[in-house]
Amino acid sequence: MRGNLLVVSNRGPFTIEENNGSLKYRPAVSGLVSAVLPAVKKIGGTWLAWAGRIAEKPAEVQAVIKDEFQFVEILLSREEVEGYYEGYANGVLWPLCHLMPEKVRMYEENYRIYREVNQKFAQKAATLLRTGTLLWIHDYHLALMPHFIRQKNPWQRIAFFWHIPFPPVELFTIQPWAEEILRGLLGADIIGFHIDDYRENFLRAVERVLKLPVNYEWGTVYYNGREVLVKAVPIGIETKNFQKEVPEITEIEQEIAGLKIFLGVERLDYTKGLKEKIQGFARFLEKNPEYRGKVKLLQVAVPTRENIDQYQTYAREVLAEAAKVNERFGDNHWQPIKILKRNYSQEELIYLYRIADALVITSLEDGLNLVAKEYIASRKEPGVLILSKRTGVARQLNAALLVNPYSPEEIALKMKEAIEMPDTLKKKSFSLLKEQVILKNNEWWLENFLGKELRLMDTGFGKYYRKRGEKKVGAID
Ligand code: F6P
């Protein structure tokens, strides 16, 4: 194993399933994973995460070497999954950060379990830290972890990346635990967000709630005698992963023959605006009858967080909405919407990206949205991107057809514009989009967010704290 990086996140690079005593590793599909995996492979080290397994006995923990880094699994009990993951992380922080306070379900007990699980991750991480290790913690599931590590290891270098939006302070403080969450995060030395708005919201929350002086221009906070740096650096993807040749998906080939294809690729999450997209598409068919029988909306809808009530209801509503539109406009030969309700591998997604005339993203609120970047990176021919203004990535990909996801009228208009776009214009806007995706790729993100820390780990800080005689390690070595 190379490298001296310790990555910690809730969702790891694999989900593990146990089958008759043997373990099956399945690659996990998530924005966080597609961004962090290339970085870990490049630098080397260890990734500590939950792999979806529920078990009561901590002795069963797995550690395996895969792709040249070590993966260490954290096991959670049913009670921990319910309180920490489903209860507080996805029942309070997720809806609050996505500006949906009506979806928040607050229970003191869940927060208590969230705190305990953060402690559990911190204790396990502490056993994996070596001299000079850079600890890199990810996302809203582990907001208290930097504080717990700092308490035990005051000199540890800690980076934290928050992958979802950070809401305005007025919303963030609806929950009674806002102060503790902010203090938890400030245990890190460097905190990253995708865009300036989230970074500013965080700094304002620190200023208002903790009454600490912050420097908005430099993004610095002085906290307990340390300087914490807060940065906005949007994640990038490894574009070469999306340029490979991939096989056809036969059943899809039959579905799309001779039609113009609108594609959607989302988890079945209420923040993703799937209902709004379907309603916008219905408006498009209503206003443009000449396109009936000639277009199709292929919607990948990946099941997610299925134990949470709101997700079950949302999944049902999306399917019902699609059925309504198919009933209203479809006939025996043509159904306008096809919902593909399962997990798709990267190869399958590349195939879908390539057959789509336009990718349609109508998230109501979205930290960044890497699907937009994957679509651009996968295409051999120019394609059109219809992109919600309420995604972090809209700041970078402003050559897309930007849309207000709350307006079915606008979605319908942009759909028409997309399929009628003259080739020259399509080429031009696509090349602007591609330039952004290639320039601001995964390497750019890693260098801009963590470059200095990685060099410190390798040369300055790491060397300083490395025990005498210990061998130098790390990809940057
Ligand atoms: O990017 C936000 C995020 O919550 C990631 O942390 C996560 O991996 C992904 O969405 C999918 O959600 P979940 O891990 O709950 O399946």
GROMACS .gro file of C-alpha atoms in nm, residues 35-303:
model
  269
   35ALA     CA    1  -1.487   1.220  -0.717
   36VAL     CA    2  -1.292   1.074  -0.427
   37LEU     CA    3  -1.199   0.736  -0.577
   38PRO     CA    4  -0.956   0.867  -0.842
   39ALA     CA    5  -0.792   1.083  -0.576
   40VAL     CA    6  -0.743   0.790  -0.339
   41LYS     CA    7  -0.614   0.570  -0.620
   42LYS     CA    8  -0.365   0.839  -0.716
   43ILE     CA    9  -0.236   0.915  -0.367
   44GLY     CA   10  -0.287   0.580  -0.199
   45GLY     CA   11  -0.366   0.519   0.165
   46THR     CA   12  -0.676   0.399   0.346
   47TRP     CA   13  -1.049   0.458   0.301
   48LEU     CA   14  -1.266   0.402   0.606
   49ALA     CA   15  -1.641   0.381   0.543
   50TRP     CA   16  -1.965   0.201   0.599
   51ALA     CA   17  -2.032  -0.052   0.322
   52GLY     CA   18  -2.405  -0.085   0.383
   53ARG     CA   19  -2.377  -0.389   0.610
   54ILE     CA   20  -2.574  -0.406   0.929
   55ALA     CA   21  -2.419  -0.610   1.208
   56GLU     CA   22  -2.413  -0.597   1.582
   57LYS     CA   23  -2.070  -0.753   1.635
   58PRO     CA   24  -1.778  -0.510   1.581
   59ALA     CA   25  -1.536  -0.805   1.552
   60GLU     CA   26  -1.654  -0.871   1.196
   61VAL     CA   27  -1.489  -0.556   1.052
   62GLN     CA   28  -1.323  -0.611   0.714
   63ALA     CA   29  -1.000  -0.461   0.586
   64VAL     CA   30  -0.901  -0.540   0.228
   65ILE     CA   31  -0.658  -0.403  -0.027
   66LYS     CA   32  -0.837  -0.303  -0.346
   67ASP     CA   33  -0.716  -0.080  -0.630
   68GLU     CA   34  -0.393  -0.028  -0.437
   69PHE     CA   35  -0.554   0.136  -0.137
   70GLN     CA   36  -0.672  -0.022   0.182
   71PHE     CA   37  -1.045  -0.028   0.246
   72VAL     CA   38  -1.156  -0.061   0.606
   73GLU     CA   39  -1.520  -0.123   0.676
   74ILE     CA   40  -1.723   0.024   0.962
   75LEU     CA   41  -2.018  -0.189   1.063
   76LEU     CA   42  -2.333  -0.026   1.194
   77SER     CA   43  -2.613  -0.173   1.399
   78ARG     CA   44  -2.977  -0.136   1.291
   79GLU     CA   45  -3.028   0.123   1.565
   80GLU     CA   46  -2.726   0.322   1.443
   81VAL     CA   47  -2.844   0.318   1.081
   82GLU     CA   48  -3.187   0.441   1.188
   83GLY     CA   49  -3.066   0.715   1.420
   84TYR     CA   50  -2.751   0.839   1.248
   85TYR     CA   51  -2.802   0.777   0.875
   86GLU     CA   52  -3.179   0.774   0.823
   87GLY     CA   53  -3.275   0.981   1.128
   88TYR     CA   54  -3.045   1.279   1.166
   89ALA     CA   55  -2.822   1.287   0.853
   90ASN     CA   56  -3.102   1.221   0.604
   91GLY     CA   57  -3.400   1.328   0.813
   92VAL     CA   58  -3.265   1.664   0.931
   93LEU     CA   59  -2.942   1.777   0.765
   94TRP     CA   60  -3.029   1.659   0.413
   95PRO     CA   61  -3.367   1.839   0.385
   96LEU     CA   62  -3.242   2.148   0.574
   97CYS     CA   63  -2.941   2.186   0.349
   98HIS     CA   64  -3.162   2.145   0.043
   99LEU     CA   65  -3.393   2.423   0.169
  100MET     CA   66  -3.686   2.191   0.245
  101PRO     CA   67  -3.767   2.248   0.613
  102GLU     CA   68  -4.111   2.088   0.570
  103LYS     CA   69  -3.938   1.751   0.519
  104VAL     CA   70  -3.735   1.776   0.842
  105ARG     CA   71  -3.809   1.521   1.120
  106MET     CA   72  -3.635   1.619   1.445
  107TYR     CA   73  -3.575   1.373   1.726
  108GLU     CA   74  -3.327   1.427   2.008
  109GLU     CA   75  -3.262   1.051   2.018
  110ASN     CA   76  -3.149   1.045   1.654
  111TYR     CA   77  -2.905   1.326   1.716
  112ARG     CA   78  -2.765   1.141   2.018
  113ILE     CA   79  -2.701   0.836   1.797
  114TYR     CA   80  -2.551   1.059   1.525
  115ARG     CA   81  -2.306   1.192   1.783
  116GLU     CA   82  -2.218   0.840   1.899
  117VAL     CA   83  -2.162   0.712   1.547
  118ASN     CA   84  -1.938   1.011   1.472
  119GLN     CA   85  -1.741   0.914   1.782
  120LYS     CA   86  -1.724   0.555   1.662
  121PHE     CA   87  -1.584   0.665   1.322
  122ALA     CA   88  -1.334   0.892   1.504
  123GLN     CA   89  -1.217   0.611   1.733
  124LYS     CA   90  -1.164   0.375   1.441
  125ALA     CA   91  -0.991   0.646   1.237
  126ALA     CA   92  -0.755   0.720   1.526
  127THR     CA   93  -0.628   0.362   1.513
  128LEU     CA   94  -0.542   0.407   1.144
  129LEU     CA   95  -0.357   0.739   1.173
  130ARG     CA   96   0.020   0.724   1.137
  131THR     CA   97   0.281   0.998   1.165
  132GLY     CA   98   0.223   1.249   0.889
  133THR     CA   99  -0.116   1.106   0.779
  134LEU     CA  100  -0.352   1.356   0.625
  135LEU     CA  101  -0.706   1.284   0.741
  136TRP     CA  102  -0.975   1.372   0.487
  137ILE     CA  103  -1.334   1.350   0.613
  138HIS     CA  104  -1.637   1.376   0.385
  139ASP     CA  105  -1.989   1.505   0.399
  140TYR     CA  106  -2.275   1.585   0.634
  141HIS     CA  107  -2.286   1.239   0.790
  142LEU     CA  108  -1.961   1.306   0.974
  143ALA     CA  109  -1.981   1.673   1.074
  144LEU     CA  110  -1.881   1.612   1.436
  145MET     CA  111  -1.588   1.389   1.356
  146PRO     CA  112  -1.323   1.664   1.307
  147HIS     CA  113  -1.393   1.785   1.661
  148PHE     CA  114  -1.362   1.436   1.812
  149ILE     CA  115  -1.031   1.377   1.635
  150ARG     CA  116  -0.900   1.722   1.734
  151GLN     CA  117  -0.980   1.653   2.102
  152LYS     CA  118  -0.758   1.346   2.098
  153ASN     CA  119  -0.491   1.449   1.843
  154PRO     CA  120  -0.450   1.829   1.862
  155TRP     CA  121  -0.177   1.833   1.591
  156GLN     CA  122  -0.354   1.615   1.337
  157ARG     CA  123  -0.401   1.779   0.993
  158ILE     CA  124  -0.769   1.742   0.903
  159ALA     CA  125  -0.942   1.831   0.576
  160PHE     CA  126  -1.320   1.820   0.538
  161PHE     CA  127  -1.531   1.839   0.221
  162TRP     CA  128  -1.905   1.911   0.243
  163HIS     CA  129  -2.069   1.763  -0.070
  164ILE     CA  130  -2.419   1.911  -0.047
  165PRO     CA  131  -2.544   2.273  -0.031
  166PHE     CA  132  -2.491   2.468   0.291
  167PRO     CA  133  -2.811   2.661   0.368
  168PRO     CA  134  -2.858   3.020   0.488
  169VAL     CA  135  -2.813   3.057   0.865
  170GLU     CA  136  -3.187   3.126   0.915
  171LEU     CA  137  -3.264   2.774   0.795
  172PHE     CA  138  -2.962   2.601   0.944
  173THR     CA  139  -3.059   2.717   1.291
  174ILE     CA  140  -3.409   2.568   1.275
  175GLN     CA  141  -3.247   2.266   1.439
  176PRO     CA  142  -3.135   2.295   1.801
  177TRP     CA  143  -2.798   2.131   1.725
  178ALA     CA  144  -2.663   2.394   1.484
  179GLU     CA  145  -2.395   2.520   1.722
  180GLU     CA  146  -2.253   2.176   1.794
  181ILE     CA  147  -2.244   2.089   1.423
  182LEU     CA  148  -2.053   2.409   1.343
  183ARG     CA  149  -1.804   2.347   1.625
  184GLY     CA  150  -1.768   1.989   1.502
  185LEU     CA  151  -1.672   2.107   1.154
  186LEU     CA  152  -1.432   2.370   1.287
  187GLY     CA  153  -1.222   2.088   1.427
  188ALA     CA  154  -1.083   2.065   1.070
  189ASP     CA  155  -0.795   2.277   0.933
  190ILE     CA  156  -0.952   2.319   0.592
  191ILE     CA  157  -1.320   2.293   0.493
  192GLY     CA  158  -1.437   2.273   0.133
  193PHE     CA  159  -1.768   2.353  -0.035
  194HIS     CA  160  -1.861   2.340  -0.404
  195ILE     CA  161  -1.950   2.705  -0.459
  196ASP     CA  162  -1.912   3.049  -0.303
  197ASP     CA  163  -2.276   3.069  -0.190
  198TYR     CA  164  -2.238   2.765   0.037
  199ARG     CA  165  -1.903   2.886   0.166
  200GLU     CA  166  -2.054   3.224   0.252
  201ASN     CA  167  -2.356   3.066   0.418
  202PHE     CA  168  -2.123   2.860   0.634
  203LEU     CA  169  -1.908   3.160   0.729
  204ARG     CA  170  -2.217   3.363   0.815
  205ALA     CA  171  -2.347   3.079   1.034
  206VAL     CA  172  -2.013   3.067   1.216
  207GLU     CA  173  -2.022   3.444   1.264
  208ARG     CA  174  -2.384   3.457   1.386
  209VAL     CA  175  -2.413   3.138   1.587
  210LEU     CA  176  -2.065   3.111   1.736
  211LYS     CA  177  -2.002   3.489   1.744
  212LEU     CA  178  -1.659   3.438   1.590
  213PRO     CA  179  -1.490   3.695   1.367
  214VAL     CA  180  -1.460   3.562   1.012
  215ASN     CA  181  -1.275   3.696   0.711
  216TYR     CA  182  -1.504   3.651   0.411
  217GLU     CA  183  -1.243   3.749   0.157
  218TRP     CA  184  -0.978   3.508   0.281
  219GLY     CA  185  -1.226   3.251   0.404
  220THR     CA  186  -1.062   3.224   0.744
  221VAL     CA  187  -1.195   3.166   1.092
  222TYR     CA  188  -0.984   3.179   1.409
  223TYR     CA  189  -1.106   2.911   1.641
  224ASN     CA  190  -0.944   2.782   1.959
  225GLY     CA  191  -0.604   2.922   1.861
  226ARG     CA  192  -0.608   2.775   1.509
  227GLU     CA  193  -0.678   2.922   1.168
  228VAL     CA  194  -0.945   2.731   0.976
  229LEU     CA  195  -0.948   2.788   0.602
  230VAL     CA  196  -1.284   2.768   0.421
  231LYS     CA  197  -1.271   2.724   0.044
  232ALA     CA  198  -1.510   2.686  -0.251
  233VAL     CA  199  -1.379   2.434  -0.504
  234PRO     CA  200  -1.631   2.243  -0.718
  235ILE     CA  201  -1.558   1.875  -0.769
  236GLY     CA  202  -1.438   1.757  -1.108
  237ILE     CA  203  -1.448   1.415  -1.273
  238GLU     CA  204  -1.178   1.204  -1.432
  239THR     CA  205  -1.285   1.259  -1.792
  240LYS     CA  206  -1.084   0.972  -1.942
  241ASN     CA  207  -1.302   0.723  -1.752
  242PHE     CA  208  -1.595   0.832  -1.968
  243GLN     CA  209  -1.427   0.800  -2.304
  244LYS     CA  210  -1.412   0.420  -2.325
  245GLU     CA  211  -1.604   0.201  -2.569
  246VAL     CA  212  -1.910   0.044  -2.408
  247PRO     CA  213  -2.161  -0.221  -2.520
  248GLU     CA  214  -2.522  -0.144  -2.615
  249ILE     CA  215  -2.807  -0.217  -2.378
  250THR     CA  216  -3.030  -0.427  -2.601
  251GLU     CA  217  -3.364  -0.357  -2.438
  252ILE     CA  218  -3.298   0.017  -2.458
  253GLU     CA  219  -3.204  -0.002  -2.828
  254GLN     CA  220  -3.555  -0.130  -2.899
  255GLU     CA  221  -3.717   0.144  -2.690
  256ILE     CA  222  -3.551   0.435  -2.865
  257ALA     CA  223  -3.541   0.343  -3.234
  258GLY     CA  224  -3.619   0.648  -3.446
  259LEU     CA  225  -3.698   0.875  -3.151
  260LYS     CA  226  -3.540   1.190  -3.009
  261ILE     CA  227  -3.429   1.109  -2.656
  262PHE     CA  228  -3.443   1.320  -2.344
  263LEU     CA  229  -3.246   1.151  -2.067
  264GLY     CA  230  -3.263   1.187  -1.690
  265VAL     CA  231  -3.026   1.014  -1.445
  266GLU     CA  232  -3.113   1.059  -1.080
  267ARG     CA  233  -3.154   0.887  -0.747
  268LEU     CA  234  -3.522   0.877  -0.650
  269ASP     CA  235  -3.474   1.172  -0.420
  270TYR     CA  236  -3.724   1.452  -0.362
  271THR     CA  237  -3.448   1.712  -0.413
  272LYS     CA  238  -3.393   1.597  -0.772
  273GLY     CA  239  -3.714   1.740  -0.919
  274LEU     CA  240  -3.825   1.424  -1.102
  275LYS     CA  241  -4.194   1.509  -1.072
  276GLU     CA  242  -4.126   1.858  -1.202
  277LYS     CA  243  -3.937   1.714  -1.498
  278ILE     CA  244  -4.225   1.483  -1.586
  279GLN     CA  245  -4.473   1.770  -1.555
  280GLY     CA  246  -4.252   1.988  -1.776
  281PHE     CA  247  -4.235   1.708  -2.033
  282ALA     CA  248  -4.615   1.674  -2.024
  283ARG     CA  249  -4.642   2.048  -2.091
  284PHE     CA  250  -4.402   2.006  -2.384
  285LEU     CA  251  -4.619   1.732  -2.536
  286GLU     CA  252  -4.932   1.936  -2.476
  287LYS     CA  253  -4.794   2.246  -2.648
  288ASN     CA  254  -4.615   2.065  -2.930
  289PRO     CA  255  -4.846   1.787  -3.056
  290GLU     CA  256  -4.626   1.744  -3.365
  291TYR     CA  257  -4.365   1.579  -3.140
  292ARG     CA  258  -4.600   1.314  -3.004
  293GLY     CA  259  -4.473   0.973  -3.114
  294LYS     CA  260  -4.134   1.122  -3.198
  295VAL     CA  261  -3.970   1.179  -2.860
  296LYS     CA  262  -3.914   0.986  -2.538
  297LEU     CA  263  -3.808   1.069  -2.186
  298LEU     CA  264  -3.581   0.793  -2.055
  299GLN     CA  265  -3.557   0.841  -1.682
  300VAL     CA  266  -3.306   0.643  -1.478
  301ALA     CA  267  -3.449   0.645  -1.124
  302VAL     CA  268  -3.211   0.478  -0.881
  303PRO     CA  269  -3.379   0.351  -0.564
   0.00000   0.00000   0.00000
